[in-house]
Short mmCIF file of C-alpha atoms in Angstrom, two decimals:
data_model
loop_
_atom_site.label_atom_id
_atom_site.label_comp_id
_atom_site.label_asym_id
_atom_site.label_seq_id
_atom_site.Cartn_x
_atom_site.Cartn_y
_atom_site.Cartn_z
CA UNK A 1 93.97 64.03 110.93
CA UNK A 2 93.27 66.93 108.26
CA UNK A 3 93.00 70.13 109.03
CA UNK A 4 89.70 70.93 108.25
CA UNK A 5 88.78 67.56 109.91
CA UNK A 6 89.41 69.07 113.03
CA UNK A 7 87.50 72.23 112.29
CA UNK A 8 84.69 70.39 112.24
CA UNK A 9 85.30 68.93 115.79
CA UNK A 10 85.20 72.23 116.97
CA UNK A 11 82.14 74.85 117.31
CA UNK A 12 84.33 78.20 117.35
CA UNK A 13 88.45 78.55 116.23
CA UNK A 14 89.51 82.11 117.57
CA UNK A 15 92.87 82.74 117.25
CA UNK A 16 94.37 85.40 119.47
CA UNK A 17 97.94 86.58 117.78
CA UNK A 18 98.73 86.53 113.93
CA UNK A 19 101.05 88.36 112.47
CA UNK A 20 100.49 91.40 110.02
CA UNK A 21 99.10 90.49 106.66
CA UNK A 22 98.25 86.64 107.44
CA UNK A 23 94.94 85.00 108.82
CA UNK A 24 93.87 86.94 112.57
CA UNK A 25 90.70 85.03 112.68
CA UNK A 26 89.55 81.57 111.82
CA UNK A 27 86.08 80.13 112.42
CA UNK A 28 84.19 77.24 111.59
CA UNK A 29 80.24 77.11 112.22
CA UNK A 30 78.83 73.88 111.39
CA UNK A 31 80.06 73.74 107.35
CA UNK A 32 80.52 77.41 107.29
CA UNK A 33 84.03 78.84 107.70
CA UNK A 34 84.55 82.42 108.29
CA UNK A 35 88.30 83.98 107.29
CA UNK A 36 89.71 87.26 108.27
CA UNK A 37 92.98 88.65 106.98
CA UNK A 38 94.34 91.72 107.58
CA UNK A 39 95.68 94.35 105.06
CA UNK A 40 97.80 96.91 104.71
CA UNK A 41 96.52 99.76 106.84
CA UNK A 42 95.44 102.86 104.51
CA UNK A 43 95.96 106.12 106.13
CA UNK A 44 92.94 107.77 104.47
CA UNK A 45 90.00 110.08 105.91
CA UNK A 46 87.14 106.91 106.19
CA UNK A 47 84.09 109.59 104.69
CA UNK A 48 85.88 110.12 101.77
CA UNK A 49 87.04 107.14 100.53
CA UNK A 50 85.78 104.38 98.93
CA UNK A 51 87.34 100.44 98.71
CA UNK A 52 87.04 98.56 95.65
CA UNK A 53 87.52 95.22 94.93
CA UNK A 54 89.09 95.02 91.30
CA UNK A 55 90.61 91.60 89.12
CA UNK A 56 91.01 90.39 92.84
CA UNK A 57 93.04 93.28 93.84
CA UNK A 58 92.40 96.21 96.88
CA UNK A 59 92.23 99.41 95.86
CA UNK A 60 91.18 102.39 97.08
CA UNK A 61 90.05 106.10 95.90
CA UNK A 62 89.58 109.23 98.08
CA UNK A 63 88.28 112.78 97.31
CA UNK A 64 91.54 114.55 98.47
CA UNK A 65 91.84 118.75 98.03
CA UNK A 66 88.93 118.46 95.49
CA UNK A 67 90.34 115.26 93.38
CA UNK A 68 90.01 112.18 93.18
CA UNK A 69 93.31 109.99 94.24
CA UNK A 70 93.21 106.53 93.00
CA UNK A 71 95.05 103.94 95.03
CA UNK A 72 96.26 99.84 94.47
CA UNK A 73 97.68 97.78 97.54
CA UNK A 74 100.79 96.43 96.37
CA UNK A 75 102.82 94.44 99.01
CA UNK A 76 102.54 95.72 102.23
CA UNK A 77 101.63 99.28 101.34
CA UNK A 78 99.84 101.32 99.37
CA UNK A 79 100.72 102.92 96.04
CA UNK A 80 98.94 106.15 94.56
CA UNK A 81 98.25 105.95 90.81
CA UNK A 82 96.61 108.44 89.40
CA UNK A 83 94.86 111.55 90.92
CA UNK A 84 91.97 113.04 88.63
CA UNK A 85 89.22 115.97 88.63
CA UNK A 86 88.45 118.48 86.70
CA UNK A 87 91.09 121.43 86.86
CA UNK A 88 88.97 124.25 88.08
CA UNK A 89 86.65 123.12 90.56
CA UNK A 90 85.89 120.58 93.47
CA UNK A 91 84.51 117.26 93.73
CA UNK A 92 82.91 116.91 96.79
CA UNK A 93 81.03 113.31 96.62
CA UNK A 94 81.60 110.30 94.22
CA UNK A 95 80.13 106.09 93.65
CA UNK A 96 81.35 103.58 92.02
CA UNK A 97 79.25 101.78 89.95
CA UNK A 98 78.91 99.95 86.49
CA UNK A 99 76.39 102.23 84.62
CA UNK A 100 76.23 99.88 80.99
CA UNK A 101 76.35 96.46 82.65
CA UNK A 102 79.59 96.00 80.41
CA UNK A 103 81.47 94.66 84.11
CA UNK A 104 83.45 97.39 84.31
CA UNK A 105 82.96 100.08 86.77
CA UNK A 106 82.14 104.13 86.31
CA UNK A 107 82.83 106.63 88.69
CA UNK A 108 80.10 109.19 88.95
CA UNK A 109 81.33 112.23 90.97
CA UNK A 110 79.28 115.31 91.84
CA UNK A 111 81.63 118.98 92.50
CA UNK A 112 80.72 121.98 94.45
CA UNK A 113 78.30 124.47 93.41
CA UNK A 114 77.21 124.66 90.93
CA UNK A 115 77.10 121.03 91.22
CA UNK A 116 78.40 119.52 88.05
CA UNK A 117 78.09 115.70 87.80
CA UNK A 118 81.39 113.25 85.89
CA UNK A 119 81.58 110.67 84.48
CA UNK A 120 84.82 108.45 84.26
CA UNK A 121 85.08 104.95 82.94
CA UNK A 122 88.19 102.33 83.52
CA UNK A 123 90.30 102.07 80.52
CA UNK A 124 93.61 101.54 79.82
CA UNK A 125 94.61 100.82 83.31
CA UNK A 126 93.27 104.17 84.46
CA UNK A 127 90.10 106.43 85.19
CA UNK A 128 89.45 108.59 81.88
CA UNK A 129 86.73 110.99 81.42
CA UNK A 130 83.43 109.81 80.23
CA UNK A 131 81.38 113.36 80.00
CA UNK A 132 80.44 115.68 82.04
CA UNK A 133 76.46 115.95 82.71
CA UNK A 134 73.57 117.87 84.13
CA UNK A 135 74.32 120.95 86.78
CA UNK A 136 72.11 121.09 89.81
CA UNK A 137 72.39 124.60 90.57
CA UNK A 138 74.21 123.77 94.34
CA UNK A 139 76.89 121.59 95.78
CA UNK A 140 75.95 117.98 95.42
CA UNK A 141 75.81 115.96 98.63
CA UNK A 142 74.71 112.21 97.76
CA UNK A 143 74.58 110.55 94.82
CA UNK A 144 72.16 107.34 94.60
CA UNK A 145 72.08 104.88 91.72
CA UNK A 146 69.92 101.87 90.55
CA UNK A 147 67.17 100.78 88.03
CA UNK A 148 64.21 102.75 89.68
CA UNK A 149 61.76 102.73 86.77
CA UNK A 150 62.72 100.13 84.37
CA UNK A 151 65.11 96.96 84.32
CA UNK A 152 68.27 97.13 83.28
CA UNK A 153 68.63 100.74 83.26
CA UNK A 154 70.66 103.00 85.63
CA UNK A 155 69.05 106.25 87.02
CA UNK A 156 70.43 108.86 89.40
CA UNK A 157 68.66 110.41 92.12
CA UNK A 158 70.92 113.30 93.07
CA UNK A 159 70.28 115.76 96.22
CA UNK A 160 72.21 119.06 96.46
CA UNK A 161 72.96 120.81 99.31
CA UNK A 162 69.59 123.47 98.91
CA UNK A 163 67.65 119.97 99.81
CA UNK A 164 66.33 119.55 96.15
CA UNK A 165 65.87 116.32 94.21
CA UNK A 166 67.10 115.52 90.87
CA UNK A 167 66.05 112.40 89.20
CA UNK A 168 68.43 111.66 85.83
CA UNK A 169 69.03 108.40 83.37
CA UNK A 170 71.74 107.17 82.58
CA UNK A 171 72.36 107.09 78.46
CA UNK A 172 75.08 106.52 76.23
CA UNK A 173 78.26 108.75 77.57
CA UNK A 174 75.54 111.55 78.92
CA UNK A 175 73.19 111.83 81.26
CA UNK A 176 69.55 113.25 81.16
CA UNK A 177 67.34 115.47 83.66
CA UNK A 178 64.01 113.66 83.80
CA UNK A 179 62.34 115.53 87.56
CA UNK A 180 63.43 118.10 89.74
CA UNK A 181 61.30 118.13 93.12
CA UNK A 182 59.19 121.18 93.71
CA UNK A 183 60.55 121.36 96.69
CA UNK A 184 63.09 120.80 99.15
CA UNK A 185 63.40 117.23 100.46
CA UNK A 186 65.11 116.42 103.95
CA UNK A 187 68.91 115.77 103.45
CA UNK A 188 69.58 112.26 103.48
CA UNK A 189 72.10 110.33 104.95
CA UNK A 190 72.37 107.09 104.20
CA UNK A 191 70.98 105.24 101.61
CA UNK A 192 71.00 101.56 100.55
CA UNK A 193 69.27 100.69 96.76
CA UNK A 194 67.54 97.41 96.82
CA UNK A 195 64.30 95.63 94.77
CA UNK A 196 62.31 94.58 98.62
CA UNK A 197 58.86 93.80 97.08
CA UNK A 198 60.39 91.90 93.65
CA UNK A 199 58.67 93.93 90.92
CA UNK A 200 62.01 94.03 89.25
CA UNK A 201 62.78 97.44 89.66
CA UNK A 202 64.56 99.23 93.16
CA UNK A 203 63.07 100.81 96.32
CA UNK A 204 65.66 103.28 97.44
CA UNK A 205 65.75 102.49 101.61
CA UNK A 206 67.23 106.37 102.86
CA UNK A 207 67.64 107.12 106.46
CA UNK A 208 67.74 111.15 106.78
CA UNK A 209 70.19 113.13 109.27
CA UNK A 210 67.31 114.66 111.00
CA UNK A 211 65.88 111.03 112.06
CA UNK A 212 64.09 108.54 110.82
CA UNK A 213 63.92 105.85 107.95
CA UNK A 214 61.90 105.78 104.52
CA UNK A 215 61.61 103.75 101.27
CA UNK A 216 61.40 106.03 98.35
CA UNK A 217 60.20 104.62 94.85
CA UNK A 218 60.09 106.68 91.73
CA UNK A 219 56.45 107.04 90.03
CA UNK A 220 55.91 108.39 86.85
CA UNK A 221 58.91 109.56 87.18
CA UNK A 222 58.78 111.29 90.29
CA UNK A 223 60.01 110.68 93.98
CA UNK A 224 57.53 109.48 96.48
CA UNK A 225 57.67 108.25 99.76
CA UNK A 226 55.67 104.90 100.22
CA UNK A 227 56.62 104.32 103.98
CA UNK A 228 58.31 105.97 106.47
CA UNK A 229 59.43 105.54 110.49
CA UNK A 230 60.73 107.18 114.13
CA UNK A 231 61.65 104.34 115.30
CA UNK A 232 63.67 105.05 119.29
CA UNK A 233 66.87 106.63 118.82
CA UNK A 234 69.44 107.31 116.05
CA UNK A 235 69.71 105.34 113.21
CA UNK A 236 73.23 103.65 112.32
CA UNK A 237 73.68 100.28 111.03
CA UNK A 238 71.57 99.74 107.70
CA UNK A 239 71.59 96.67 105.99
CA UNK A 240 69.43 93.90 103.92
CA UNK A 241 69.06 90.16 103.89
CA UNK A 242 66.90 86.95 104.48
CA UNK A 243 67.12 87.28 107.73
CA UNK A 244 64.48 84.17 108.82
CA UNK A 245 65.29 82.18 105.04
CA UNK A 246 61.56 82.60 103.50
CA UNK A 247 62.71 83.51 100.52
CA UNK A 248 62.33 87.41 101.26
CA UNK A 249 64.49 90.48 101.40
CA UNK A 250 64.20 92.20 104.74
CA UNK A 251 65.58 95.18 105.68
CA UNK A 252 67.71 95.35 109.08
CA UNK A 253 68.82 98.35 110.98
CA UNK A 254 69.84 99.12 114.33
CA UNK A 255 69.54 102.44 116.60
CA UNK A 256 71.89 103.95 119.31
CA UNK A 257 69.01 102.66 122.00
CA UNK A 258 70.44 99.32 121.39
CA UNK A 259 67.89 97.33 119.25
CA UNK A 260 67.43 95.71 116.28
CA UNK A 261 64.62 96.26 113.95
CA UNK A 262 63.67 93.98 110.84
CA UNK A 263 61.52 95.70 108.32
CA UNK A 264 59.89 93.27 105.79
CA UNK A 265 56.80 93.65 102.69
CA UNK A 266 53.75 91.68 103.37
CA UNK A 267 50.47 92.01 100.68
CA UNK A 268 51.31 94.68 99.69
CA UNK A 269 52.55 96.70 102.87
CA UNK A 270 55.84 97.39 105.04
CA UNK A 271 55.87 96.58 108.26
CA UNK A 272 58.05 94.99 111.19
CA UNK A 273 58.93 91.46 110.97
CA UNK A 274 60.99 91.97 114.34
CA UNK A 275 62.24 94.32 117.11
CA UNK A 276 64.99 92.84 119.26
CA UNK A 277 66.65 94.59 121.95
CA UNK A 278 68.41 91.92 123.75
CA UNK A 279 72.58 93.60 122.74
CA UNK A 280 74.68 94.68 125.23
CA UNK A 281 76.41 97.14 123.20
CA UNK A 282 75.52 99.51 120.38
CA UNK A 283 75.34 98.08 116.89
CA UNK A 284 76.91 101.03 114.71
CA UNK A 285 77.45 98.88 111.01
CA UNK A 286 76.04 95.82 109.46
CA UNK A 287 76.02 94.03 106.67
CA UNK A 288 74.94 90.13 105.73
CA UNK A 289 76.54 87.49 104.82
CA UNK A 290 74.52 84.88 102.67
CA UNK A 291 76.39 81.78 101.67
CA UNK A 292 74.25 78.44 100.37
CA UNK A 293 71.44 78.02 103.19
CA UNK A 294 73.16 79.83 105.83
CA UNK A 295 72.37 83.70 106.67
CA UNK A 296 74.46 85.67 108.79
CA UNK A 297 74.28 89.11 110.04
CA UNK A 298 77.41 91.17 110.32
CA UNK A 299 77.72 93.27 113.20
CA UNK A 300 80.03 95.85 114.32
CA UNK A 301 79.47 97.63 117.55
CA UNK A 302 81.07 100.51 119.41
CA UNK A 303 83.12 98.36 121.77
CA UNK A 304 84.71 97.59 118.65
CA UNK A 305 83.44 93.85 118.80
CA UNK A 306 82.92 92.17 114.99
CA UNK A 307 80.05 89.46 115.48
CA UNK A 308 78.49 87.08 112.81
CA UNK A 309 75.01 86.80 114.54
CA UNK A 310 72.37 83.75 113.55
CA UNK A 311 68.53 83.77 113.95
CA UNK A 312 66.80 81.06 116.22
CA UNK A 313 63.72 81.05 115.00
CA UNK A 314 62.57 78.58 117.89
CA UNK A 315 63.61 80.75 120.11
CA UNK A 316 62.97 84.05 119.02
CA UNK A 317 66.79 85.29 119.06
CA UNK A 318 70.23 85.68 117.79
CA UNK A 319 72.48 83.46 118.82
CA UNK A 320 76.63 84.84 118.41
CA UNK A 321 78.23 82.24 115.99
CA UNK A 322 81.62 84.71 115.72
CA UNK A 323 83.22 87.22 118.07
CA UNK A 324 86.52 89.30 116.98
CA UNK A 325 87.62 92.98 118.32
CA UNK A 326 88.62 94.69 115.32
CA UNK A 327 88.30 98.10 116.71
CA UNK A 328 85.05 100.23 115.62
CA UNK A 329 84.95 99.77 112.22
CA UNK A 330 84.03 102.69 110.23
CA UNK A 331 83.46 101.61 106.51
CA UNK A 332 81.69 98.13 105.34
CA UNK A 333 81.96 97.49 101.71
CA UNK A 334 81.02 94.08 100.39
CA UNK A 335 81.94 93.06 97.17
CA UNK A 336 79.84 90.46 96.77
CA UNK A 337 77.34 88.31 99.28
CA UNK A 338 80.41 85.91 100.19
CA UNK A 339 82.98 88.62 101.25
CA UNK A 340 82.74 91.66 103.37
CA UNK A 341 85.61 94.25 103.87
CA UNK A 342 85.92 96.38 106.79
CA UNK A 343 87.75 99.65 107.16
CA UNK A 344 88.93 100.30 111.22
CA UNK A 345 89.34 103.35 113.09
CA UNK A 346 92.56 102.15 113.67
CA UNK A 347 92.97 102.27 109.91
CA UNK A 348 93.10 98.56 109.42
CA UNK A 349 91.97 96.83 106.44
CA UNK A 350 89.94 93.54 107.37
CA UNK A 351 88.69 91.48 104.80
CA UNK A 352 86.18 88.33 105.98
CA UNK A 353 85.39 85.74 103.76
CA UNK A 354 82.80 82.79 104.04
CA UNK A 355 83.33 79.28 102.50
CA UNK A 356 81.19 76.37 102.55
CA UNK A 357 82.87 73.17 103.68
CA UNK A 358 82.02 70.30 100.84
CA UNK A 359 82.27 66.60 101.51
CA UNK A 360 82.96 65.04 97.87
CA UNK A 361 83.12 61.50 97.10
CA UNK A 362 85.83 59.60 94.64
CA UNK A 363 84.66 56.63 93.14
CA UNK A 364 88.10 54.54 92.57
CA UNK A 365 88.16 50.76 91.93
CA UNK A 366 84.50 50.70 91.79
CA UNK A 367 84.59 52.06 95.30
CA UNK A 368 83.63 55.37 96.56
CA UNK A 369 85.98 57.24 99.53
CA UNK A 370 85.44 60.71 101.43
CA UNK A 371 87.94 62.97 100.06
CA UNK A 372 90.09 64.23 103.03
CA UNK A 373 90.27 67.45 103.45
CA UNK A 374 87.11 68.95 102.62
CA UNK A 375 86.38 70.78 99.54
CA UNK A 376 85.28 74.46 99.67
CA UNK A 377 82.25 76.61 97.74
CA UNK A 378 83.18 80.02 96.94
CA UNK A 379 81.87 82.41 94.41
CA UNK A 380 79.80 79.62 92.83
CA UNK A 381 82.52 76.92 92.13
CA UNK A 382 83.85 74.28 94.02
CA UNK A 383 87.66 74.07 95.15
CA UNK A 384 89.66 71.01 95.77
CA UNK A 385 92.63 70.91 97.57
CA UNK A 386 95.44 68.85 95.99
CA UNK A 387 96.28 67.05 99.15
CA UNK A 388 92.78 65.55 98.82
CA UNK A 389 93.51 64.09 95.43
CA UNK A 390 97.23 63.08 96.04
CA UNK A 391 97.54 59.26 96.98
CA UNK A 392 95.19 59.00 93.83
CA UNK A 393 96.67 60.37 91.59
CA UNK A 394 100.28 59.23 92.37
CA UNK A 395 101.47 63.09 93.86
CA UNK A 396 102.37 64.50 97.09
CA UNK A 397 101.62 67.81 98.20
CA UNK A 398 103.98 69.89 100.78
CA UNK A 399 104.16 72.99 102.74
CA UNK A 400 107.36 74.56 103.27
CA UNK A 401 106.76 76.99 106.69
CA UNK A 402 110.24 78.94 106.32
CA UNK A 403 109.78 79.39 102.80
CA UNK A 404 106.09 79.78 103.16
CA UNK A 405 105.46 77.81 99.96
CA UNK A 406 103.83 75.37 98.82
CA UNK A 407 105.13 72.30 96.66
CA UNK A 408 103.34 69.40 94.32
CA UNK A 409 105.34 66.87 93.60
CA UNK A 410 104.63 65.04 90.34
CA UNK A 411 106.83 62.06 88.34
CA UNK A 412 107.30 64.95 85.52
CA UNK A 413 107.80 68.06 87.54
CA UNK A 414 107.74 69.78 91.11
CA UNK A 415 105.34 73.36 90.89
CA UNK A 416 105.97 75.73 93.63
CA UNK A 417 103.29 77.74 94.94
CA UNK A 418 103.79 80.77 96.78
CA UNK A 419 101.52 81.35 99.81
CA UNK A 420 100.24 84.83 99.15
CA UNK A 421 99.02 87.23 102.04
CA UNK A 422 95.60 87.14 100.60
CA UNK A 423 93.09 84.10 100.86
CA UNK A 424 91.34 84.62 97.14
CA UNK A 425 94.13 85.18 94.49
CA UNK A 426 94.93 84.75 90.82
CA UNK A 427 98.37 83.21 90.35
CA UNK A 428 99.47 82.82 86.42
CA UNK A 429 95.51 83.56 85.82
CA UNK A 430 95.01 80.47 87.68
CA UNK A 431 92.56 81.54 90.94
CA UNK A 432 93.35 79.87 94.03
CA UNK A 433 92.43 79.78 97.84
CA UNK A 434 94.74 79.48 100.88
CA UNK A 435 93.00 78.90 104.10
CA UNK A 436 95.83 78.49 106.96
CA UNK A 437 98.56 76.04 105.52
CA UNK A 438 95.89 74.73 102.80
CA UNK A 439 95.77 75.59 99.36
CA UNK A 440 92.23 75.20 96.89
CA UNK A 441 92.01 75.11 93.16
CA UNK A 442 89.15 75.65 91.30
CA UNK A 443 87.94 71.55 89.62
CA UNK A 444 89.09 72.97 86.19
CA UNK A 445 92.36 74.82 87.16
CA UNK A 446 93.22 71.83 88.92
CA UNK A 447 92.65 69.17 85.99
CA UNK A 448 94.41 71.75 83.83
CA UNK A 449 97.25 72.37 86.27
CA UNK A 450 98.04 68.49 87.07
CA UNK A 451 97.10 67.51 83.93
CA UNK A 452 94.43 65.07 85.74
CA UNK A 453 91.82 63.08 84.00
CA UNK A 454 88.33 63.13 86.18
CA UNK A 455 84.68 63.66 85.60
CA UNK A 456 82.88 65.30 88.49
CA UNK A 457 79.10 65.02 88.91
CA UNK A 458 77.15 67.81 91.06
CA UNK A 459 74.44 65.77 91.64
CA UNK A 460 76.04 63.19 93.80
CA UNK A 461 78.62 65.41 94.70
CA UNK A 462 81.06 62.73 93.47
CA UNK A 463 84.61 62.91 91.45
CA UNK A 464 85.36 59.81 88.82
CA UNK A 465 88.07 58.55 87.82
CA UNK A 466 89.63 57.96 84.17
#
C-alpha cells in the first residue's frame, strides 16, 4: 500500500527522532498534511534579524555593529555575503518589503539619530543602494509599511524614539514626508498591516509596550486611532485569519493570562468575535495557516510546544490537530499562507509546510482509475508523483536509501534525482516536492520531464490519456 495511502488511515503521524536537516515531523489531518524540516541552525541575535525566503532559498540578514550582514544557507551552514550600511552611522531597525510591486524585495532601514531612512534594492546578486530619504530628527525604532491611503501604493509610518509619528510615500527611488504627529504617540511594539474591513486599503493592527491593542488607519492623511483595547494581561502572539471560514479577516491574539481573543468588523464596528481561555500554557507566537477550505492556527507556547489548533464551531472550541516541541520559538515569518518558518531559542531553523492531499482520476481504455499515491496542492498547482503515473506510462520509479536518490527508469534513459534536505526545491529550474521517500512534480514539469502526452481537466479532477 502507498505511502500516503496509509496517511490517510491515520489521524496524527508524529515522528519522534530524525536526523539533522531531514523531515522531524509528519502529519496528516484529514487531506491536509503538515511537514516540518529542520535547517541549519543560525547563530544570530533573534530581534535583529530577519528570514527571507528568496528563488526558494533561506537567507537571512541581521543588523550587526550598525550594518546590515546579509546571509544564504548553503549546505549545512550558513554563508555571509555581503555586509552593508552607510559608513558613518548606525542602522538600528530595518523591513523587507517590495516597495514597486516589481517582485523583488527593498530593504528599508532606519539609523540612529538623527534617524535617516535607506533604501536598498536587490540587483546583481546583491543589496545596492536605492537613496537615502527623509530624517526624523531621532533614532528610528519601527518602521511600518502598506497601502494606507490608496491601492497599490506603499506608505511608511515611521516612529522615532521621541514617540513622534511620521507618515511618508513611497515614490520613484525617494521618499516623501506627507504628516508628522503633533505630538508624541505611545511607542509601539508590534505591529501587523492588514485590509480587516475590505475597503481596499490597510488598517495598521499595533499593540504598544505600555499595554494594550489598537487599529490605526490613516485619514486625510493623518494617523487616527479607530479602536482600541486592555484586554487582561500582556499582549504576545498577534496574528490574522478566517478563523470560523465566513469569508472574513479576524484578528487573533493571545495574552500572558492564558486566553485567546478574536477581534472581528461587524457594520461598521470592531468588536470580539471570541474570548477563549481554555490553554494550559501560555501562547507567546502565532500565525495561520490557510490552505483550500481548511484554517489553522499556529501556536507556539512557552513550554516550547508547536500546535496547529482547529475551530469547532459546534462546540465552541479548538480542538489540537498537531503537537511538536520545538523549543520556544522566538521569530515566525511566513512567506506565504502555505508555509510558516520558525526561528528557536535553541537557534533552530523550522520550516512547516501544508499540502493538500488530491485524489485524481486517469481515464485509460475508456476506464477511469484512482491514481495511487495521492497528488498534492501547493502554491496553487497540483503535483503528481511519478510513481502514480508509472505502470501507465511504461516507467518505474525507485528510491535508492544509501544513495538517498531517486531514479526513473524510462526505455530511452534513467534520470537521477537527488533527494534534497529541503521539501520545496528547484532542481535544473524544474520545482519539485519531496515528502518522506516521495517525490512531486509540478503537471507541466512532469509532461516536459518524461516527455508524456496527457490532458488534465480541473473540473473533474481527471488526467487523459493520448
Amino acid at each position: 500500500m502507498c505511502y500516503l495511502n496509509r496517511l490517510r488511515q491515520v489521524f496524527f503521524i508524529f515522528l519522534l527522532h530524525i536526523p539533522l536537516l531531514s523531515v522531524n515531523a509528519f502529519a496528516a489531518n484529514e487531506d491536509l498534511i503538515f511537514d516540518f524540516k529542520i535547517h541549519s541552525p543560525l547563530e544570530l541575535a533573534p530581534y535583529n534579524t530577519q528570514l527571507l525566503l528568496k528563488d526558494g532559498k533561506l537567507n537571512a540578514l541581521s543588523i550587526i555593529k550598525g550594518k546590515i550582514l546579509y546571509f544564504k544557507e548553503s549546505g549545512t551552514k550558513w554563508t555571509e555575503l555581503q555586509r552593508f550600511g552607510p559608513h558613518d552611522i548606525n542602522l538600528t531597525t530595518f523591513e523587507i518589503k517590495d516597495l514597486n510591486g516589481d517582485n523583488v524585495p527593498e530593504i528599508i532601514a532606519g539609523t540612529e539619530d538623527p534617524g535617516l531612512i535607506y533604501l536598498y534594492t536587490w540587483k546583481d546578486d546583491q543589496w545596492n543602494i536605492l537613496s537615502y530619504g527623509k530624517h526624523v530628527w531621532s533614532t528610528i525604532n519601527k518602521i511600518i509599511i502598506g497601502s494606507f491611503s490608496k491601492v497599490g501604493v506603499q506608505e511608511l509610518l515611521v516612529q522615532n524614539d521621541e514617540g513622534y509619528l511620521f507618515l511618508l510615500k513611497s515614490s520613484l527611488n525617494s521618499l516623501d514626508l506627507v504628516w508628522k504627529s503633533p505630538g508624541t504617540w505611545r511607542p509601539i511594539n508590534e505591529a501587523i498591516v492588514v485590509d480587516i474591513d475590505n475597503d481596499l486599503v490597510d488598517e495598521i493592527l499595533v499593540v504598544y509596550k505600555s499595554g494594550g491593542i489598537a487599529v490605526l488607519k490613516i485619514e486625510n492623511n493623518a494617523v487616527v486611532s479607530v479602536w482600541e483595547n486592555y484586554p487582561w494581561g500582556k499582549i504576545l502572539g498577534l496574528t490574522v485569519g478566517d478563523w470560523d471560514n465566513d469569508q472574513q479577516l479576524e484578528v487573533i491574539f493571545s495574552t500572558s493570562q492564558k486566553i485567546l481573543y478574536v477581534l472581528g468588523k461587524n457594520e461598521n464596528q470592531f468588536q470580539f468575535e471570541g474570548q477563549f481561555s481554555d490553554f494550559s500554557c501560555i501562547i507567546e507566537k502565532l500565525t495561520f495557516i490557510t490552505k483550500e477550505n481548511h484554517k489553522v492556527l499556529i501556536a507556539a507556547n512557552t513550554a516550547g510546544e508547536l500546535k496547529a489548533l482547529q475551530f469547532d464551531s459546534k462546540n465552541r472550541k479548538w480542538v489540537e490537530k498537531l503537537s511538536n516541541n520545538t523549543g520556544r520559538i522566538r521569530q515566525i515569518i511566513q512567506p506565504h499562507q502555505e508555509q510558516a518558518l520558525f526561528w528557536s531559542s535553541n537557534r533552530k531553523v523550522i520550516e512547516l509546510n501544508s499540502y493538500q492531499s488530491i485524489p485524481l482520476r486517469i481515464i485509460f481504455q475508456n476506464e477511469q482509475y484512482l491514481l495511487e499515491p495521492n497528488s498534492l496542492s501547493f502554491g496553487n498547482q497540483i503535483y503528481i508523483p511519478p510513481r502514480a503515473l508509472a505502470n501507465y506510462f511504461g516507467f518505474e520509479v525507485f528510491f535508492n536509501e544509501t544513495t538517498q536518490t531517486f531514479s526513473i527508469v524510462t526505455n530511452e534513459r534513467t534520470i537521477k534525482i537527488a533527494k534534497n534536505e529541503l521539501n520545496y526545491v528547484s532542481i535544473d529550474g524544474l520545482s519539485k516536492i519531496v515528502l518522506n521517500d516521495e517525490i512531486y512534480f509540478p503537471l507541466h514539469t512532469i509532461r516536459s520531464l518524461l516527455s508524456l502526452n496527457f490532458a488534465y481537466n480541473s473540473e473533474n479532477m481527471t488526467i487523459s490519456l493520448f
